[in-house]
Coordinates of C-alpha atoms in Angstrom, one line a residue:
A1 CA 116.4 115.6 119.3
L2 CA 114.9 113.9 122.3
D3 CA 117.7 115.2 124.6
A4 CA 117.1 118.8 123.2
I5 CA 113.4 118.5 124.0
I6 CA 114.0 117.3 127.5
S7 CA 116.6 120.0 128.3
S8 CA 114.8 122.9 126.6
S9 CA 111.4 122.1 128.0
S10 CA 112.8 122.3 131.5
I11 CA 113.4 126.0 130.9
Q12 CA 110.2 127.9 131.7
G13 CA 109.2 131.1 129.9
S14 CA 112.0 131.3 127.4
G15 CA 111.2 132.1 123.8
Q16 CA 114.5 130.7 122.7
A17 CA 113.8 127.4 124.5
A18 CA 110.4 127.2 123.0
G19 CA 111.9 127.6 119.5
Q20 CA 114.4 124.9 120.3
V21 CA 111.7 122.5 121.5
D22 CA 109.7 123.2 118.2
A23 CA 112.8 122.5 116.1
A24 CA 113.7 119.4 118.0
S25 CA 110.1 118.1 117.9
Q26 CA 110.1 118.5 114.1
S27 CA 113.4 116.6 113.9
L28 CA 112.1 113.8 116.2
A29 CA 108.9 113.4 114.2
S30 CA 111.1 113.0 111.0
Y31 CA 113.3 110.4 112.7
L32 CA 110.2 108.5 113.8
G33 CA 109.0 108.6 110.2
V34 CA 112.3 107.1 109.0
L35 CA 112.2 104.4 111.7
R36 CA 108.6 103.5 110.6
E37 CA 109.7 103.1 107.0
L38 CA 112.7 101.0 108.1
I39 CA 110.4 98.7 110.0
R40 CA 108.0 98.5 107.1
F41 CA 110.7 97.3 104.8
C42 CA 111.8 94.6 107.2
D43 CA 109.0 92.2 106.2
S44 CA 108.0 89.7 108.9
S45 CA 108.4 86.9 106.4
S46 CA 112.2 87.5 106.3
K47 CA 112.8 85.2 109.2
A48 CA 116.3 84.0 110.1
R49 CA 117.4 80.4 110.2
A50 CA 116.1 78.2 113.0
G51 CA 117.5 79.4 116.3
E52 CA 118.3 82.8 115.0
S53 CA 116.5 86.0 116.1
H54 CA 114.4 88.2 113.8
I55 CA 116.3 90.8 111.8
L56 CA 114.5 93.5 113.8
S57 CA 115.4 92.1 117.3
D58 CA 118.5 94.2 117.6
V59 CA 116.7 97.3 116.3
L60 CA 113.9 96.8 118.8
T61 CA 116.4 96.3 121.6
A62 CA 118.2 99.6 120.7
T63 CA 115.2 101.7 120.1
W64 CA 112.7 100.5 122.8
P65 CA 114.2 102.6 125.6
V66 CA 114.0 105.7 123.3
L67 CA 110.4 104.9 122.4
N68 CA 109.5 104.6 126.0
S69 CA 111.2 107.9 126.8
I70 CA 109.3 109.6 124.1
S71 CA 106.0 108.1 125.3
S72 CA 106.6 109.2 128.9
H73 CA 107.6 112.8 128.2
P74 CA 104.7 115.3 128.4
T75 CA 106.2 117.6 125.7
C76 CA 106.4 114.8 123.2
R77 CA 102.9 113.5 123.9
A78 CA 101.6 117.1 123.6
N79 CA 103.2 117.5 120.1
G80 CA 100.8 116.1 117.5
A81 CA 103.4 115.2 114.9
V82 CA 105.6 113.4 117.4
L83 CA 102.8 111.5 119.0
S84 CA 101.4 110.5 115.6
G85 CA 104.9 109.4 114.5
L86 CA 105.4 107.4 117.7
L87 CA 102.0 105.6 117.4
D88 CA 102.7 104.9 113.7
V89 CA 106.0 103.3 114.7
H90 CA 104.2 101.1 117.2
S91 CA 101.5 100.2 114.7
Q92 CA 104.2 99.1 112.2
L93 CA 106.0 97.0 114.8
L94 CA 102.7 95.4 115.7
S95 CA 102.2 94.4 112.0
V96 CA 105.8 93.3 111.2
V97 CA 106.9 91.6 114.5
P98 CA 103.8 90.8 116.5
A99 CA 105.5 88.1 118.5
L100 CA 108.2 90.5 119.7
I101 CA 105.6 93.1 120.6
G102 CA 103.3 90.7 122.4
P103 CA 105.0 91.0 125.9
Y104 CA 104.7 94.8 125.8
F105 CA 101.1 94.9 124.5
K106 CA 99.3 95.6 127.7
D107 CA 101.6 98.4 128.6
L108 CA 101.3 99.8 125.0
I109 CA 97.5 99.8 125.2
T110 CA 97.7 101.7 128.5
F111 CA 99.8 104.3 126.7
V112 CA 97.6 104.4 123.7
V113 CA 94.5 105.0 125.8
K114 CA 96.2 107.7 127.8
A115 CA 97.4 109.4 124.6
F116 CA 93.9 109.4 123.2
E117 CA 92.4 110.8 126.4
E118 CA 95.0 113.6 126.4
S119 CA 95.0 114.6 122.7
F120 CA 92.3 112.7 120.8
C121 CA 95.0 111.8 118.3
P122 CA 93.4 109.7 115.5
S123 CA 96.6 107.6 115.3
A124 CA 95.7 106.1 118.7
L125 CA 92.5 104.7 117.2
D126 CA 94.5 103.5 114.2
Y127 CA 96.8 101.6 116.5
V128 CA 93.8 99.8 118.0
S129 CA 92.6 99.0 114.5
A130 CA 95.9 97.4 113.7
A131 CA 95.8 95.5 117.0
V132 CA 92.4 94.0 116.5
E133 CA 93.4 92.8 113.0
T134 CA 96.8 91.4 114.1
F135 CA 95.4 89.5 117.1
D136 CA 93.0 87.7 114.7
T137 CA 95.5 87.0 111.9
D138 CA 98.6 86.1 113.8
E139 CA 98.4 83.6 116.7
S140 CA 101.9 84.4 117.9
I141 CA 101.0 87.7 119.4
G142 CA 98.2 86.3 121.6
A143 CA 100.6 83.7 123.1
A144 CA 103.3 86.3 123.6
A145 CA 100.9 88.7 125.2
G146 CA 99.5 86.0 127.5
L147 CA 95.9 86.3 126.2
D148 CA 93.7 83.5 125.2
D149 CA 90.6 84.0 123.0
N150 CA 88.3 84.9 125.8
S151 CA 90.8 87.3 127.3
K152 CA 91.3 88.9 123.9
V153 CA 87.6 89.5 123.4
L154 CA 87.3 90.9 126.9
I155 CA 90.1 93.4 126.5
F156 CA 89.0 94.6 123.1
N157 CA 85.5 94.8 124.3
Q158 CA 86.4 97.0 127.2
L159 CA 88.8 99.0 125.1
L160 CA 86.1 99.8 122.5
A161 CA 83.7 100.9 125.1
H162 CA 86.2 103.3 126.7
L163 CA 87.3 104.8 123.4
C164 CA 83.7 105.2 122.3
Q165 CA 82.8 107.0 125.5
N166 CA 85.7 109.4 125.2
T167 CA 85.1 110.0 121.5
F168 CA 81.4 110.8 122.0
N169 CA 82.2 113.2 124.8
H170 CA 84.9 114.9 122.7
V171 CA 83.0 115.1 119.5
S172 CA 79.7 116.0 121.2
T173 CA 77.3 117.5 118.6
L174 CA 79.9 118.8 116.1
P175 CA 81.5 115.8 114.4
N176 CA 82.2 118.0 111.4
E177 CA 84.9 119.8 113.5
C178 CA 86.7 116.5 114.2
P179 CA 86.6 114.6 110.9
Q180 CA 89.9 112.7 111.4
V181 CA 88.7 111.4 114.7
V182 CA 85.4 110.3 113.2
K183 CA 87.1 108.7 110.3
S184 CA 89.5 106.7 112.6
L185 CA 86.7 105.7 114.9
F186 CA 84.6 104.1 112.2
E187 CA 87.7 102.5 110.5
M188 CA 88.4 101.0 113.9
A189 CA 84.8 99.8 114.3
Q190 CA 85.0 98.2 110.8
R191 CA 88.1 96.3 111.9
Y192 CA 86.2 95.1 114.9
L193 CA 83.4 93.9 112.7
L194 CA 85.7 92.0 110.4
F195 CA 88.2 90.6 112.9
C196 CA 86.5 90.5 116.4
P197 CA 82.8 90.9 115.8
E198 CA 81.8 89.5 119.3
A199 CA 83.8 92.3 121.0
L200 CA 81.9 94.8 118.8
C201 CA 78.4 93.4 119.3
Q202 CA 78.8 92.7 123.0
C203 CA 80.2 96.2 123.6
P204 CA 78.0 98.2 126.1
E205 CA 78.4 101.2 123.7
F206 CA 77.3 99.2 120.5
A207 CA 73.9 100.8 120.3
S208 CA 75.3 104.3 121.0
L209 CA 78.0 103.7 118.3
F210 CA 75.3 102.8 115.8
A211 CA 73.3 105.9 116.7
F212 CA 76.4 108.1 116.5
A213 CA 77.2 106.7 113.0
V214 CA 73.6 107.6 111.9
A215 CA 74.0 111.1 113.3
C216 CA 77.4 111.5 111.5
L217 CA 75.8 110.9 108.1
T218 CA 74.1 114.3 108.7
E219 CA 76.4 116.1 111.1
C220 CA 79.7 115.5 109.1
K221 CA 78.0 117.7 106.5
G222 CA 79.5 115.8 103.5
E223 CA 83.1 115.8 104.7
I224 CA 84.5 113.1 102.4
E225 CA 86.8 110.9 104.5
S226 CA 84.7 110.8 107.7
T227 CA 81.5 110.3 105.8
R228 CA 82.9 107.5 103.7
A229 CA 84.3 105.7 106.7
T230 CA 80.9 105.9 108.4
L231 CA 79.1 104.6 105.3
I232 CA 81.5 101.7 104.9
F233 CA 81.1 100.6 108.5
L234 CA 77.3 100.8 108.4
T235 CA 77.1 99.1 105.0
Q236 CA 79.2 96.1 106.2
L237 CA 77.5 95.9 109.6
I238 CA 74.0 95.7 108.1
G239 CA 75.0 93.7 105.1
W240 CA 77.3 91.3 107.0
K241 CA 75.8 88.3 105.3
N242 CA 77.2 89.5 102.0
I243 CA 80.8 90.1 103.0
H244 CA 83.4 87.3 103.0
L245 CA 83.9 86.1 106.6
G246 CA 85.0 82.8 108.1
A247 CA 82.5 80.4 109.5
G248 CA 83.3 81.3 113.1
K249 CA 82.7 85.0 112.6
I250 CA 79.4 84.3 110.7
S251 CA 78.3 82.2 113.6
K252 CA 79.1 85.0 116.0
L253 CA 77.3 87.6 113.9
T254 CA 74.3 85.3 113.6
Q255 CA 74.0 85.3 117.3
F256 CA 73.8 89.1 117.3
S257 CA 71.7 89.5 114.2
G258 CA 68.6 90.3 116.2
A259 CA 70.4 93.3 117.9
I260 CA 71.6 94.6 114.5
D261 CA 68.1 94.3 113.0
S262 CA 66.6 96.1 116.0
L263 CA 69.0 99.0 115.5
L264 CA 68.2 99.1 111.8
A265 CA 64.4 99.2 112.6
Q266 CA 65.0 102.0 115.1
H267 CA 67.1 104.2 112.8
G268 CA 66.1 103.0 109.3
E269 CA 63.9 105.9 108.5
A270 CA 66.6 108.4 109.4
I271 CA 69.3 106.4 107.5
T272 CA 67.2 106.2 104.4
R273 CA 66.5 109.9 104.5
S274 CA 70.2 110.6 104.9
C275 CA 71.1 108.4 101.9
I276 CA 68.4 110.0 99.6
V277 CA 69.3 113.5 100.7
G278 CA 73.0 112.8 100.2
L279 CA 72.4 111.4 96.7
S280 CA 70.3 114.4 95.7
G281 CA 72.7 117.2 96.4
G282 CA 73.4 117.0 100.1
A283 CA 76.8 115.4 99.7
P284 CA 79.7 115.7 97.2
Q285 CA 79.3 113.5 94.1
I286 CA 82.4 111.5 95.1
L287 CA 80.3 110.1 98.0
W288 CA 77.4 108.9 95.7
P289 CA 78.9 105.3 95.3
P290 CA 79.2 104.6 99.0
Y291 CA 75.8 106.2 99.7
S292 CA 74.3 104.0 96.9
E293 CA 75.9 100.8 98.2
F294 CA 74.7 101.5 101.7
L295 CA 71.1 102.2 100.8
F296 CA 70.9 99.1 98.6
S297 CA 72.5 96.9 101.3
I298 CA 69.7 97.9 103.6
M299 CA 67.2 97.0 100.9
L300 CA 68.8 93.7 100.2
H301 CA 68.9 92.9 103.9
I302 CA 65.2 93.7 104.5
I303 CA 63.9 92.1 101.4
S304 CA 65.9 88.9 101.8
S305 CA 64.4 88.5 105.3
T306 CA 61.0 88.0 103.6
P307 CA 61.8 85.8 100.6
G308 CA 59.0 84.9 98.2
A309 CA 56.8 87.9 99.2
D310 CA 55.0 89.4 96.3
E311 CA 55.2 92.9 97.6
P312 CA 58.2 94.7 99.0
N313 CA 58.5 95.1 102.8
S314 CA 56.0 97.7 103.9
L315 CA 58.4 99.2 106.4
L316 CA 61.0 99.6 103.8
C317 CA 58.5 101.2 101.4
R318 CA 57.5 103.7 104.1
W319 CA 61.1 104.7 104.7
L320 CA 61.7 105.2 101.0
R321 CA 58.5 107.2 100.5
C322 CA 59.2 109.4 103.5
A323 CA 62.7 110.0 102.2
M324 CA 61.5 110.9 98.7
S325 CA 59.0 113.4 100.1
D326 CA 61.4 114.9 102.7
S327 CA 61.3 118.7 102.7
S328 CA 65.1 119.0 102.5
L329 CA 65.1 116.8 99.4
L330 CA 62.4 118.8 97.7
A331 CA 64.1 122.1 98.6
N332 CA 67.5 121.1 97.3
A333 CA 66.5 119.0 94.3
Q334 CA 63.5 120.6 92.6
N335 CA 64.0 118.2 89.6
I336 CA 62.8 115.3 91.8
T337 CA 59.0 115.0 91.4
P338 CA 56.8 112.6 93.3
E339 CA 56.5 110.5 90.1
I340 CA 60.3 110.2 89.8
G341 CA 60.5 109.2 93.5
T342 CA 57.9 106.5 92.9
S343 CA 59.7 105.2 89.8
V344 CA 63.0 105.0 91.7
I345 CA 61.4 103.1 94.6
K346 CA 59.9 100.6 92.2
I347 CA 63.2 100.1 90.4
L348 CA 65.2 99.6 93.6
C349 CA 62.7 97.2 95.1
G350 CA 62.7 95.2 91.9
L351 CA 66.4 95.0 91.8
A352 CA 66.7 94.1 95.5
K353 CA 64.4 91.2 94.9
E354 CA 66.9 89.9 92.3
G355 CA 69.5 89.7 95.0
P356 CA 73.2 90.8 95.4
T357 CA 74.0 90.2 91.8
S358 CA 71.9 93.3 90.9
K359 CA 74.0 95.6 93.2
Q360 CA 76.0 97.2 90.5
K361 CA 72.9 98.0 88.5
A362 CA 71.2 99.4 91.5
K363 CA 74.2 101.7 92.2
M364 CA 74.0 102.9 88.6
A365 CA 70.3 103.7 89.0
L366 CA 71.0 105.7 92.2
M367 CA 73.8 107.5 90.5
D368 CA 71.4 108.5 87.7
F369 CA 68.9 109.6 90.3
G370 CA 71.6 111.9 91.7
K371 CA 72.3 113.2 88.2
I372 CA 68.5 113.9 87.6
A373 CA 68.4 115.8 91.0
K374 CA 71.4 117.8 89.9
G375 CA 70.0 118.6 86.5
D376 CA 72.7 116.6 84.7
A377 CA 70.2 114.0 83.3
T378 CA 66.5 113.7 82.5
V379 CA 64.0 111.3 83.8
D380 CA 64.6 109.2 80.6
A381 CA 67.8 107.9 82.3
L382 CA 65.6 105.7 84.5
L383 CA 64.0 103.9 81.5
A384 CA 67.0 101.6 81.3
Y385 CA 66.2 100.2 84.8
S386 CA 62.4 99.8 84.3
V387 CA 61.1 96.7 86.0
T388 CA 58.1 95.0 84.4

């Protein structure tokens, strides 16, 4: 299939040649899919006896020149299915045989960045996601790639900044037209948070990434996958104290907590409005759970910063009141009266003061708020959550 692409693509202006390239590209994409599955089933734990090579060593030796030929051919890189298939194969190799891939990692990253610059293929961001996780969970790849901890943080920091800049320029003001890119960007950002938080928080584009995420809550216009990925990233970033991380990562995030809090203070009103509008008809019902979790994680974070206070944080209350009185909310959810808004704010603040154990109850209360806005429930649904 690759030979057919090379020979046919050299013939200019031929309809027959173009058809042959398309057919060969489809075949090559299928072959890459088979190779990816073959690698996936060769689990990295199936190591040979001492002194013997990994079961995939011979496969890698045979296929690596072909993979390089595919990555270097413009026609292959220009074909979305082939490029995605190739990047998926490399991601699978990174996961299964990281030590074998380590020596090629820097060259692979150069290729991945070039591929993203040319095509904005989401699989390029997915590869970086896999790399960030693998470098944290498998020490063998760092040694094989010749990267110590400081070098690893530096390379991933620079990589994130470059990819963010390219994504921002590509997506511009219409993220709803590039939902897969937005989804992969924030899934990658979440991997950075979980596996290399210092590279994320020290990134020159960190503040821009946060602002872009806030904008996507509105501009993705309820597209499910991109909006969900954005919400999950923001939820875990703001609520990092409530996710399971190792002591080293907690220490790193503690160092950057002031920067995160500053970004929340800057964008909190817009975020709160997006959550309330999304829950009251601005987003599909399938997104209500992540919207609910995100809003409550903000409340937990702010209220926990002032423990023992008799009254909820005044800034938080202002955000919630502004959201409940927003014109877009009142226009789309005529069932939401000022009294209902006040009741919901009181319920949520009371639950947030109880701590993370009340998260599920708060999510249920916000789901019922959505049902009231939609007309599927009455205000009586809130009685179950009344706080004395």
